[in-house]
């Protein structure tokens, strides 16, 4: 016999009603704030609730999962505005809108030609629970390889007199003590020239009661055990400041990174000033099963504004001869920073089929409109033009900030193709404005740009495709002063610094030596790693304006220089075939109908199987530059061979310590 359940009445019924109502509200908010990638594998959710047991406030937070596994646990979001409580610390959801986009756009230069921009989008509207009741909007997108969000504080009464943003309190609470590949920087005013360190998230927390704050630059790669690989990056910084990370946890159990914005130099404690609506940069979390998938991602570019340049026909990728790295060595083997010697480098570029020649520092003083008599730039430009070579020139960033209008107009009159701008050393709000203003002004005068001594890429090169490169964290320039330019770092940079865009690494050194033989010198520097390793760098690294760094005589009679002459500087497609950060990597890139493969290892010898399944139908010829049998002790020795291949072929690449493997694949007629 069935029993009738007891009737609930009075206070008990009221409690049950309130509990059910709260549960329904929570479920409703969860549905409003949930966003899935088009393939359903990546999810980001926004909610409000009590993150801190000591607080009763409704904190805005988010979570991220990949294939049903947590990447980031509840992570707080808020904006710290001067003179008020953080916006986002006590809010409720007032509405949400969703949409989807699937379109394709064309890049002028870059790692891909046509790029698919496919995502689901969410606009989440929130309002403070207490006076003054400010409004906040979170804009979010979910791609198949990344999720991203940004803050928008729309125009409203509380912000009518403008705003001063002290900091952006964006947390990245890893689901476990992830292994990071992080670049530790000394302060906010640097050139991002530090190594990437492999350390757990907790290793960066304050320990033993000693207050410390370790500053980490972006992008930051991390492996979340059992869940996937992620990278934290940012994009679309116009009007904003650059983001850094720090771990404020204070204990070994602390797995949280917190954002820190580069402070303005003119206002103590303020990061961003503005009027009207406040719009932050995009906060990006790339995600994938393998770290190589993050290299293939176009998330940074997808989240950036389209090209602001209508006519881009004058923007051309290419390789350049360069005087500075070798010490301006001439045909006689002696250094000479003269017009005549620069013509020697132009002649080499013309003979080798290189598009450009770069004149580095020394042709002018702080006044960028006046030459100092050492190198006649207009004469050199005219001489080079007759040989179908164009000239770039080096500039000091501090002088560019005050002279760009006059100087850029003069360079256009001279016929200069591009400018390498050095020693910028800032990415605060005014520093970021410098990048945008310089790119725009340079475009007005048909000048391409290679930013040096600068911040990391943040997507500017899509908006202003005349921006060809940013300096890499560590370039071959380091060979002149020490051992940081080595195969360990070469592999690491591909998985870290290169995640967000092109980098001016300056490869091409042909005086290849072993670790035991290496010593630093300013003229005719040595490089560690085999010749095949340094050939492969031209494929592994992305650089639209690529250096051929050594002096012309270094390449004379060298059969493997043929690979450098042929390899492109801009690409139509990329495939990362395999790799482990800091260990090895193999990348295939396509330009037109030709494929190029670059494979490099650290100091560990290894044999790698390289499947060519990405090739289309038909037969192909592979021109292979590999480590010679004795390359371990004679790293200049390269074995050059040809092999008929097709999509079923699996190449066996034997890489010696510090070795490499470079391949050019063309369709067989």
GROMACS .gro file of C-alpha atoms in nm, residues 48 128 194 339 363 366 410 430 473 500 518 624 658:
model
   13
   48UNK     CA    1   2.814   3.537  -1.054
  128UNK     CA    2   2.614   4.637  -0.987
  194UNK     CA    3   6.456   3.703  -2.133
  339UNK     CA    4   7.837   5.385  -4.869
  363UNK     CA    5   7.397   5.645  -4.061
  366UNK     CA    6   6.939   6.154  -3.296
  410UNK     CA    7   6.165   6.246  -4.618
  430UNK     CA    8   5.115   5.559  -2.437
  473UNK     CA    9   6.283   3.735  -2.735
  500UNK     CA   10   5.122   3.544  -3.124
  518UNK     CA   11   8.186   2.848  -2.941
  624UNK     CA   12   6.665   1.764  -4.869
  658UNK     CA   13   7.188   2.072  -3.218
   0.00000   0.00000   0.00000
